[in-house]
Amino acid sequence: MSKQKQVPKHIKQTARYTALELLTKIANNQAYSNVLINEAIKRHQLSDKDARLMTEIVYGTISRKLTLEYYLAPFIKKAKKVDTWVKELLYLSMYQMLYLDKVPEYGIFNDAVTIAKAKGNPGIGKFVNGVLRNIQRQGVLSVEEVKDEVERLSLEISMPLWLTKRLVDDIGFDETKELGLSLLQPSHVSARIDTRVIARDKAINVLREEGLDVEESQISPYGVVAEKGFLASSSLFKDGRMTIQDESSMLVAPSMQIHVGDTVLDACAAPGGKTTHIATFLNKKDGGKVVSLDIHPHKIKLIKSNAERLHVENVVETKLLDAREVNDEFPDDYFDRVLIDAPCSGLGLLRRKPDIKYHKTPEDFMNLQRIQLEILESVVSKVAQWGIITYSTCTLTHEENKDVVAIFLNKHPEFELIDVLGATHLSKSYHDKQLQLYPHHYHTDGFFISCFRRKA
């Protein structure tokens, strides 16, 4: 349909053009949204206002992609062929028209047509203008037109049909709907306070004095949640007294019941958020240390960098190693505590990384379960008697969570399931000594934690 040409710089450096570039790359499976957004903000040197608009457009359009496809389909059915970038331009324009209250329609139309002409030709500009005007005049189809209730729900929450069916089977129709609608809301930004050096209430006062709108986390005694403001710009962050971390993952280190002199393994440690939290429970004088593993050299550097920024490097020891090779590298009974924050499908992160839901397949869950069990098997003999393994993921599937725990405990009767300390108050999510946080329970990431103690 189009031959792309050189786009003038003053158009390329706008929020909407940048959003279009990113959405087109994501549609072509070239990268994940969160990585592209951070790179684009730096590369285009967008102002704070444009960066916020671009981020909102990209995340919002991806989050509602299936709904937008359903809405757009009747308006382009007569077109012979519509290039991917033109569709993405229409999707992002529709997202603004339908879901953003404070964005004037004339700005949306004007930018969309300008981009279409600059990137394509006047004919594409006319086509885009015509489609958007028709949508403005006629409105979009209601999803209520879809008879099958699960298919209708899939469109309403913009979740692939197979995954919607899967969630309905696991947690029921109503809770799936609640979960899906929750994922369409913006995520909170939260941070962990190093309460060894500053109490949380004092930290909140400091943050508020710096103009940040923060509240105590209701999930973790170490957490604060920001409604407005950029936490990483605060003095606490710069001084290493605070780090950005989701509330759900702040529950991991307390669940390990760490003593100051323990030897701890963080088997899948990058980028080091949980390692640095674990480190705050340790004391070098008492022999405490955490060994942090990763398979990528640049991620090892990242763990070290985070440990130094947060002033816990004296108890953090990094090692380049595949977690499945722990059995070959350390003596038996070497560790008092082990964390397996396992590689997983990441479905708990859909609010922050909405494109994940379009790339996963059911086969991924079983492949990941195999890896998760291999890692557990590799560390099992390295845990001292009465030592604790904490197994966690940031996903929602039974295959990667409860099923892994059941298979492991069935094979290793020398371990027993114990309470997840620090999480038992979360009544919506804590059942049968396991924590399964869904994103709609407390508006956090989805997360799973289970702990087992070696009794023999």
PDB file of C-alpha atoms in Angstrom, residues 205-452:
ATOM      1  CA  ASN A 205       8.094  12.626  55.344  1.00  0.00           C
ATOM      2  CA  VAL A 206      11.298  13.171  53.364  1.00  0.00           C
ATOM      3  CA  LEU A 207       9.614  12.127  50.133  1.00  0.00           C
ATOM      4  CA  ARG A 208       6.606  14.364  50.745  1.00  0.00           C
ATOM      5  CA  GLU A 209       8.865  17.322  51.507  1.00  0.00           C
ATOM      6  CA  GLU A 210      10.438  16.711  48.091  1.00  0.00           C
ATOM      7  CA  GLY A 211       7.018  16.966  46.459  1.00  0.00           C
ATOM      8  CA  LEU A 212       6.234  13.273  46.050  1.00  0.00           C
ATOM      9  CA  ASP A 213       2.757  11.961  46.825  1.00  0.00           C
ATOM     10  CA  VAL A 214       3.480   8.713  48.678  1.00  0.00           C
ATOM     11  CA  GLU A 215       1.674   6.372  51.053  1.00  0.00           C
ATOM     12  CA  GLU A 216       2.632   3.347  53.109  1.00  0.00           C
ATOM     13  CA  SER A 217       2.375   0.040  51.310  1.00  0.00           C
ATOM     14  CA  GLN A 218      -0.388  -2.133  52.725  1.00  0.00           C
ATOM     15  CA  ILE A 219       1.469  -5.188  51.473  1.00  0.00           C
ATOM     16  CA  SER A 220       4.977  -4.800  52.879  1.00  0.00           C
ATOM     17  CA  PRO A 221       6.299  -2.975  55.972  1.00  0.00           C
ATOM     18  CA  TYR A 222       9.277  -1.912  53.847  1.00  0.00           C
ATOM     19  CA  GLY A 223       7.275  -0.403  51.017  1.00  0.00           C
ATOM     20  CA  VAL A 224       5.964   2.980  49.927  1.00  0.00           C
ATOM     21  CA  VAL A 225       3.627   3.590  47.001  1.00  0.00           C
ATOM     22  CA  ALA A 226       3.726   6.734  44.882  1.00  0.00           C
ATOM     23  CA  GLU A 227       0.554   8.149  43.379  1.00  0.00           C
ATOM     24  CA  LYS A 228       2.426  11.051  41.799  1.00  0.00           C
ATOM     25  CA  GLY A 229       6.073  11.895  41.249  1.00  0.00           C
ATOM     26  CA  PHE A 230       9.256  10.194  40.111  1.00  0.00           C
ATOM     27  CA  LEU A 231      10.634   8.188  43.035  1.00  0.00           C
ATOM     28  CA  ALA A 232      14.021   7.636  41.425  1.00  0.00           C
ATOM     29  CA  SER A 233      14.604  11.406  41.490  1.00  0.00           C
ATOM     30  CA  SER A 234      14.413  11.536  45.304  1.00  0.00           C
ATOM     31  CA  SER A 235      17.321  12.054  47.662  1.00  0.00           C
ATOM     32  CA  LEU A 236      16.583   8.714  49.342  1.00  0.00           C
ATOM     33  CA  PHE A 237      17.087   6.891  46.056  1.00  0.00           C
ATOM     34  CA  LYS A 238      20.250   8.787  45.242  1.00  0.00           C
ATOM     35  CA  ASP A 239      21.639   8.147  48.746  1.00  0.00           C
ATOM     36  CA  GLY A 240      20.955   4.423  48.496  1.00  0.00           C
ATOM     37  CA  ARG A 241      18.386   4.414  51.271  1.00  0.00           C
ATOM     38  CA  MET A 242      15.587   3.403  48.920  1.00  0.00           C
ATOM     39  CA  THR A 243      15.223   1.344  45.756  1.00  0.00           C
ATOM     40  CA  ILE A 244      12.451   0.873  43.219  1.00  0.00           C
ATOM     41  CA  GLN A 245      10.770  -2.491  43.730  1.00  0.00           C
ATOM     42  CA  ASP A 246       7.267  -3.847  43.366  1.00  0.00           C
ATOM     43  CA  GLU A 247       5.484  -4.443  46.653  1.00  0.00           C
ATOM     44  CA  SER A 248       4.932  -8.107  45.844  1.00  0.00           C
ATOM     45  CA  SER A 249       8.625  -8.902  45.494  1.00  0.00           C
ATOM     46  CA  MET A 250       9.343  -7.191  48.841  1.00  0.00           C
ATOM     47  CA  LEU A 251       7.610 -10.193  50.446  1.00  0.00           C
ATOM     48  CA  VAL A 252      10.312 -12.617  49.354  1.00  0.00           C
ATOM     49  CA  ALA A 253      13.245 -11.803  51.669  1.00  0.00           C
ATOM     50  CA  PRO A 254      11.154 -11.793  54.895  1.00  0.00           C
ATOM     51  CA  SER A 255       9.684 -15.166  53.934  1.00  0.00           C
ATOM     52  CA  MET A 256      13.182 -16.678  54.063  1.00  0.00           C
ATOM     53  CA  GLN A 257      13.465 -16.128  57.869  1.00  0.00           C
ATOM     54  CA  ILE A 258      17.101 -15.040  57.520  1.00  0.00           C
ATOM     55  CA  HIS A 259      19.507 -14.792  60.484  1.00  0.00           C
ATOM     56  CA  VAL A 260      22.383 -12.313  60.471  1.00  0.00           C
ATOM     57  CA  GLY A 261      25.060 -15.001  60.080  1.00  0.00           C
ATOM     58  CA  ASP A 262      23.328 -17.100  57.428  1.00  0.00           C
ATOM     59  CA  THR A 263      24.841 -18.168  54.144  1.00  0.00           C
ATOM     60  CA  VAL A 264      22.187 -17.496  51.519  1.00  0.00           C
ATOM     61  CA  LEU A 265      21.928 -18.424  47.847  1.00  0.00           C
ATOM     62  CA  ASP A 266      19.990 -16.267  45.403  1.00  0.00           C
ATOM     63  CA  ALA A 267      20.063 -18.632  42.459  1.00  0.00           C
ATOM     64  CA  CYS A 268      18.473 -16.385  39.792  1.00  0.00           C
ATOM     65  CA  ALA A 269      19.483 -12.993  41.118  1.00  0.00           C
ATOM     66  CA  ALA A 270      19.494 -10.322  38.374  1.00  0.00           C
ATOM     67  CA  PRO A 271      18.939  -7.416  38.554  1.00  0.00           C
ATOM     68  CA  GLY A 272      19.518  -7.784  42.284  1.00  0.00           C
ATOM     69  CA  GLY A 273      16.375  -6.360  43.912  1.00  0.00           C
ATOM     70  CA  LYS A 274      15.824  -9.400  46.097  1.00  0.00           C
ATOM     71  CA  THR A 275      19.559  -9.927  46.681  1.00  0.00           C
ATOM     72  CA  THR A 276      19.920  -6.418  48.088  1.00  0.00           C
ATOM     73  CA  HIS A 277      16.864  -6.931  50.290  1.00  0.00           C
ATOM     74  CA  ILE A 278      18.253 -10.249  51.559  1.00  0.00           C
ATOM     75  CA  ALA A 279      21.555  -8.474  52.266  1.00  0.00           C
ATOM     76  CA  THR A 280      19.866  -6.069  54.677  1.00  0.00           C
ATOM     77  CA  PHE A 281      19.160  -9.018  57.004  1.00  0.00           C
ATOM     78  CA  LEU A 282      22.826 -10.129  57.052  1.00  0.00           C
ATOM     79  CA  ASN A 283      25.895  -9.012  58.986  1.00  0.00           C
ATOM     80  CA  LYS A 284      29.401  -9.620  57.700  1.00  0.00           C
ATOM     81  CA  LYS A 285      30.862  -9.712  61.246  1.00  0.00           C
ATOM     82  CA  ASP A 286      28.620 -12.677  61.993  1.00  0.00           C
ATOM     83  CA  GLY A 287      29.639 -14.427  58.782  1.00  0.00           C
ATOM     84  CA  GLY A 288      26.516 -13.554  56.852  1.00  0.00           C
ATOM     85  CA  LYS A 289      26.628 -13.421  53.045  1.00  0.00           C
ATOM     86  CA  VAL A 290      24.432 -13.897  50.009  1.00  0.00           C
ATOM     87  CA  VAL A 291      25.802 -15.616  46.909  1.00  0.00           C
ATOM     88  CA  SER A 292      24.035 -14.231  43.844  1.00  0.00           C
ATOM     89  CA  LEU A 293      24.059 -16.099  40.555  1.00  0.00           C
ATOM     90  CA  ASP A 294      23.273 -15.180  36.994  1.00  0.00           C
ATOM     91  CA  ILE A 295      24.229 -16.571  33.603  1.00  0.00           C
ATOM     92  CA  HIS A 296      24.934 -13.215  31.926  1.00  0.00           C
ATOM     93  CA  PRO A 297      28.090 -11.146  32.692  1.00  0.00           C
ATOM     94  CA  HIS A 298      26.285  -7.823  32.173  1.00  0.00           C
ATOM     95  CA  LYS A 299      23.638  -8.842  34.692  1.00  0.00           C
ATOM     96  CA  ILE A 300      26.317  -9.778  37.219  1.00  0.00           C
ATOM     97  CA  LYS A 301      27.619  -6.223  36.811  1.00  0.00           C
ATOM     98  CA  LEU A 302      24.117  -4.909  37.395  1.00  0.00           C
ATOM     99  CA  ILE A 303      23.786  -6.883  40.644  1.00  0.00           C
ATOM    100  CA  LYS A 304      27.147  -5.518  41.831  1.00  0.00           C
ATOM    101  CA  SER A 305      26.175  -1.993  40.877  1.00  0.00           C
ATOM    102  CA  ASN A 306      22.879  -2.203  42.758  1.00  0.00           C
ATOM    103  CA  ALA A 307      24.605  -3.698  45.814  1.00  0.00           C
ATOM    104  CA  GLU A 308      27.112  -0.825  45.844  1.00  0.00           C
ATOM    105  CA  ARG A 309      24.428   1.830  45.417  1.00  0.00           C
ATOM    106  CA  LEU A 310      22.482   0.380  48.334  1.00  0.00           C
ATOM    107  CA  HIS A 311      25.637  -0.050  50.489  1.00  0.00           C
ATOM    108  CA  VAL A 312      25.315  -3.807  50.974  1.00  0.00           C
ATOM    109  CA  GLU A 313      28.219  -4.933  48.785  1.00  0.00           C
ATOM    110  CA  ASN A 314      30.163  -6.264  51.794  1.00  0.00           C
ATOM    111  CA  VAL A 315      27.754  -9.195  52.145  1.00  0.00           C
ATOM    112  CA  VAL A 316      26.997  -9.767  48.443  1.00  0.00           C
ATOM    113  CA  GLU A 317      29.110 -12.243  46.490  1.00  0.00           C
ATOM    114  CA  THR A 318      28.301 -12.621  42.790  1.00  0.00           C
ATOM    115  CA  LYS A 319      29.043 -15.619  40.604  1.00  0.00           C
ATOM    116  CA  LEU A 320      28.543 -16.249  36.898  1.00  0.00           C
ATOM    117  CA  LEU A 321      26.716 -19.566  36.938  1.00  0.00           C
ATOM    118  CA  ASP A 322      23.625 -21.279  35.560  1.00  0.00           C
ATOM    119  CA  ALA A 323      21.361 -22.061  38.514  1.00  0.00           C
ATOM    120  CA  ARG A 324      20.992 -25.595  37.176  1.00  0.00           C
ATOM    121  CA  GLU A 325      24.719 -26.157  37.851  1.00  0.00           C
ATOM    122  CA  VAL A 326      24.646 -25.305  41.558  1.00  0.00           C
ATOM    123  CA  ASN A 327      24.954 -28.989  42.403  1.00  0.00           C
ATOM    124  CA  ASP A 328      28.406 -29.102  40.755  1.00  0.00           C
ATOM    125  CA  GLU A 329      29.761 -25.926  42.353  1.00  0.00           C
ATOM    126  CA  PHE A 330      28.970 -25.963  46.076  1.00  0.00           C
ATOM    127  CA  PRO A 331      29.365 -28.528  48.883  1.00  0.00           C
ATOM    128  CA  ASP A 332      26.343 -30.278  50.278  1.00  0.00           C
ATOM    129  CA  ASP A 333      24.541 -28.532  53.184  1.00  0.00           C
ATOM    130  CA  TYR A 334      26.380 -25.273  52.318  1.00  0.00           C
ATOM    131  CA  PHE A 335      23.461 -22.847  52.413  1.00  0.00           C
ATOM    132  CA  ASP A 336      21.126 -21.954  55.274  1.00  0.00           C
ATOM    133  CA  ARG A 337      18.634 -20.320  52.956  1.00  0.00           C
ATOM    134  CA  VAL A 338      18.060 -20.605  49.218  1.00  0.00           C
ATOM    135  CA  LEU A 339      15.926 -18.400  46.992  1.00  0.00           C
ATOM    136  CA  ILE A 340      14.750 -19.746  43.652  1.00  0.00           C
ATOM    137  CA  ASP A 341      13.112 -16.753  42.005  1.00  0.00           C
ATOM    138  CA  ALA A 342      12.614 -18.864  38.954  1.00  0.00           C
ATOM    139  CA  PRO A 343      12.501 -17.906  35.288  1.00  0.00           C
ATOM    140  CA  CYS A 344       8.824 -17.926  34.362  1.00  0.00           C
ATOM    141  CA  SER A 345       6.232 -16.811  31.834  1.00  0.00           C
ATOM    142  CA  GLY A 346       5.858 -13.436  33.578  1.00  0.00           C
ATOM    143  CA  LEU A 347       2.080 -13.244  33.359  1.00  0.00           C
ATOM    144  CA  GLY A 348       2.037 -11.419  36.680  1.00  0.00           C
ATOM    145  CA  LEU A 349       3.703  -8.461  34.975  1.00  0.00           C
ATOM    146  CA  LEU A 350       0.999  -7.830  32.376  1.00  0.00           C
ATOM    147  CA  ARG A 351       0.218  -4.389  33.747  1.00  0.00           C
ATOM    148  CA  ARG A 352       3.835  -3.282  33.191  1.00  0.00           C
ATOM    149  CA  LYS A 353       4.573  -5.457  30.151  1.00  0.00           C
ATOM    150  CA  PRO A 354       1.229  -5.914  28.394  1.00  0.00           C
ATOM    151  CA  ASP A 355       2.726  -7.359  25.209  1.00  0.00           C
ATOM    152  CA  ILE A 356       3.681 -10.549  27.075  1.00  0.00           C
ATOM    153  CA  LYS A 357       0.129 -11.867  26.756  1.00  0.00           C
ATOM    154  CA  TYR A 358       0.266 -11.864  22.972  1.00  0.00           C
ATOM    155  CA  HIS A 359       3.524 -13.834  22.743  1.00  0.00           C
ATOM    156  CA  LYS A 360       3.004 -16.700  25.161  1.00  0.00           C
ATOM    157  CA  THR A 361       1.686 -20.142  24.270  1.00  0.00           C
ATOM    158  CA  PRO A 362       0.415 -22.988  26.479  1.00  0.00           C
ATOM    159  CA  GLU A 363       3.550 -24.943  25.597  1.00  0.00           C
ATOM    160  CA  ASP A 364       5.697 -22.289  27.293  1.00  0.00           C
ATOM    161  CA  PHE A 365       4.288 -23.173  30.699  1.00  0.00           C
ATOM    162  CA  MET A 366       5.394 -26.807  30.592  1.00  0.00           C
ATOM    163  CA  ASN A 367       8.808 -25.937  29.136  1.00  0.00           C
ATOM    164  CA  LEU A 368       9.347 -23.466  31.964  1.00  0.00           C
ATOM    165  CA  GLN A 369       8.139 -25.988  34.541  1.00  0.00           C
ATOM    166  CA  ARG A 370      10.889 -28.354  33.387  1.00  0.00           C
ATOM    167  CA  ILE A 371      13.526 -25.654  33.909  1.00  0.00           C
ATOM    168  CA  GLN A 372      12.061 -24.651  37.282  1.00  0.00           C
ATOM    169  CA  LEU A 373      12.211 -28.253  38.519  1.00  0.00           C
ATOM    170  CA  GLU A 374      15.772 -28.637  37.211  1.00  0.00           C
ATOM    171  CA  ILE A 375      16.852 -25.615  39.239  1.00  0.00           C
ATOM    172  CA  LEU A 376      15.156 -26.908  42.377  1.00  0.00           C
ATOM    173  CA  GLU A 377      16.765 -30.300  41.880  1.00  0.00           C
ATOM    174  CA  SER A 378      20.185 -28.686  41.516  1.00  0.00           C
ATOM    175  CA  VAL A 379      19.989 -26.906  44.892  1.00  0.00           C
ATOM    176  CA  VAL A 380      18.174 -29.530  46.923  1.00  0.00           C
ATOM    177  CA  SER A 381      21.246 -31.163  48.503  1.00  0.00           C
ATOM    178  CA  LYS A 382      22.943 -27.808  49.149  1.00  0.00           C
ATOM    179  CA  VAL A 383      20.453 -26.745  51.809  1.00  0.00           C
ATOM    180  CA  ALA A 384      21.469 -27.544  55.380  1.00  0.00           C
ATOM    181  CA  GLN A 385      19.127 -29.438  57.672  1.00  0.00           C
ATOM    182  CA  TRP A 386      16.381 -27.087  58.927  1.00  0.00           C
ATOM    183  CA  GLY A 387      17.345 -24.775  56.090  1.00  0.00           C
ATOM    184  CA  ILE A 388      14.650 -23.151  53.961  1.00  0.00           C
ATOM    185  CA  ILE A 389      14.068 -22.963  50.215  1.00  0.00           C
ATOM    186  CA  THR A 390      11.864 -20.102  49.049  1.00  0.00           C
ATOM    187  CA  TYR A 391      10.412 -20.674  45.591  1.00  0.00           C
ATOM    188  CA  SER A 392       8.897 -17.661  43.841  1.00  0.00           C
ATOM    189  CA  THR A 393       7.726 -16.580  40.397  1.00  0.00           C
ATOM    190  CA  CYS A 394       6.043 -13.550  38.892  1.00  0.00           C
ATOM    191  CA  THR A 395       3.427 -15.573  37.060  1.00  0.00           C
ATOM    192  CA  LEU A 396      -0.090 -16.904  37.524  1.00  0.00           C
ATOM    193  CA  THR A 397      -0.148 -20.410  36.052  1.00  0.00           C
ATOM    194  CA  HIS A 398      -0.573 -23.530  38.148  1.00  0.00           C
ATOM    195  CA  GLU A 399       2.000 -25.372  36.052  1.00  0.00           C
ATOM    196  CA  GLU A 400       4.735 -22.976  37.139  1.00  0.00           C
ATOM    197  CA  ASN A 401       3.547 -22.486  40.713  1.00  0.00           C
ATOM    198  CA  LYS A 402       1.498 -24.983  42.694  1.00  0.00           C
ATOM    199  CA  ASP A 403       2.267 -27.874  40.363  1.00  0.00           C
ATOM    200  CA  VAL A 404       6.018 -27.291  40.675  1.00  0.00           C
ATOM    201  CA  VAL A 405       5.746 -27.242  44.465  1.00  0.00           C
ATOM    202  CA  ALA A 406       3.623 -30.403  44.511  1.00  0.00           C
ATOM    203  CA  ILE A 407       5.999 -32.286  42.220  1.00  0.00           C
ATOM    204  CA  PHE A 408       9.018 -31.184  44.248  1.00  0.00           C
ATOM    205  CA  LEU A 409       7.541 -32.095  47.640  1.00  0.00           C
ATOM    206  CA  ASN A 410       6.279 -35.421  46.363  1.00  0.00           C
ATOM    207  CA  LYS A 411       9.784 -36.299  45.210  1.00  0.00           C
ATOM    208  CA  HIS A 412      11.489 -34.909  48.326  1.00  0.00           C
ATOM    209  CA  PRO A 413       9.660 -35.956  51.495  1.00  0.00           C
ATOM    210  CA  GLU A 414      12.648 -34.641  53.476  1.00  0.00           C
ATOM    211  CA  PHE A 415      11.156 -31.173  52.873  1.00  0.00           C
ATOM    212  CA  GLU A 416       7.946 -29.819  54.399  1.00  0.00           C
ATOM    213  CA  LEU A 417       5.783 -26.894  53.357  1.00  0.00           C
ATOM    214  CA  ILE A 418       5.899 -24.023  55.870  1.00  0.00           C
ATOM    215  CA  ASP A 419       4.114 -20.707  56.204  1.00  0.00           C
ATOM    216  CA  VAL A 420       5.203 -17.776  54.054  1.00  0.00           C
ATOM    217  CA  LEU A 421       6.052 -15.418  56.883  1.00  0.00           C
ATOM    218  CA  GLY A 422       5.171 -11.816  56.163  1.00  0.00           C
ATOM    219  CA  ALA A 423       2.399 -12.779  53.772  1.00  0.00           C
ATOM    220  CA  THR A 424      -0.182 -14.498  55.948  1.00  0.00           C
ATOM    221  CA  HIS A 425      -2.156 -11.260  56.408  1.00  0.00           C
ATOM    222  CA  LEU A 426      -2.972 -11.143  52.690  1.00  0.00           C
ATOM    223  CA  SER A 427      -6.228 -13.046  53.019  1.00  0.00           C
ATOM    224  CA  LYS A 428      -7.266 -12.677  49.377  1.00  0.00           C
ATOM    225  CA  SER A 429      -4.078 -14.331  48.209  1.00  0.00           C
ATOM    226  CA  TYR A 430      -2.790 -16.602  50.966  1.00  0.00           C
ATOM    227  CA  HIS A 431      -4.172 -20.138  51.071  1.00  0.00           C
ATOM    228  CA  ASP A 432      -2.793 -23.516  52.098  1.00  0.00           C
ATOM    229  CA  LYS A 433       0.575 -22.035  53.124  1.00  0.00           C
ATOM    230  CA  GLN A 434       1.150 -20.549  49.658  1.00  0.00           C
ATOM    231  CA  LEU A 435       0.843 -17.038  48.349  1.00  0.00           C
ATOM    232  CA  GLN A 436      -0.699 -16.494  44.918  1.00  0.00           C
ATOM    233  CA  LEU A 437      -1.104 -12.779  44.421  1.00  0.00           C
ATOM    234  CA  TYR A 438      -3.235 -11.854  41.447  1.00  0.00           C
ATOM    235  CA  PRO A 439      -2.808  -8.292  40.151  1.00  0.00           C
ATOM    236  CA  HIS A 440      -6.391  -7.330  41.026  1.00  0.00           C
ATOM    237  CA  HIS A 441      -6.116  -8.423  44.671  1.00  0.00           C
ATOM    238  CA  TYR A 442      -3.985  -5.515  45.869  1.00  0.00           C
ATOM    239  CA  HIS A 443      -3.108  -3.735  42.595  1.00  0.00           C
ATOM    240  CA  THR A 444       0.429  -5.178  42.616  1.00  0.00           C
ATOM    241  CA  ASP A 445       2.210  -7.408  40.153  1.00  0.00           C
ATOM    242  CA  GLY A 446       1.054 -11.009  40.159  1.00  0.00           C
ATOM    243  CA  PHE A 447       3.371 -13.106  42.297  1.00  0.00           C
ATOM    244  CA  PHE A 448       3.751 -16.564  43.834  1.00  0.00           C
ATOM    245  CA  ILE A 449       5.719 -17.596  46.933  1.00  0.00           C
ATOM    246  CA  SER A 450       6.069 -20.960  48.603  1.00  0.00           C
ATOM    247  CA  CYS A 451       8.561 -21.989  51.321  1.00  0.00           C
ATOM    248  CA  PHE A 452       9.767 -25.447  52.314  1.00  0.00           C
TER     249      PHE A 452
END
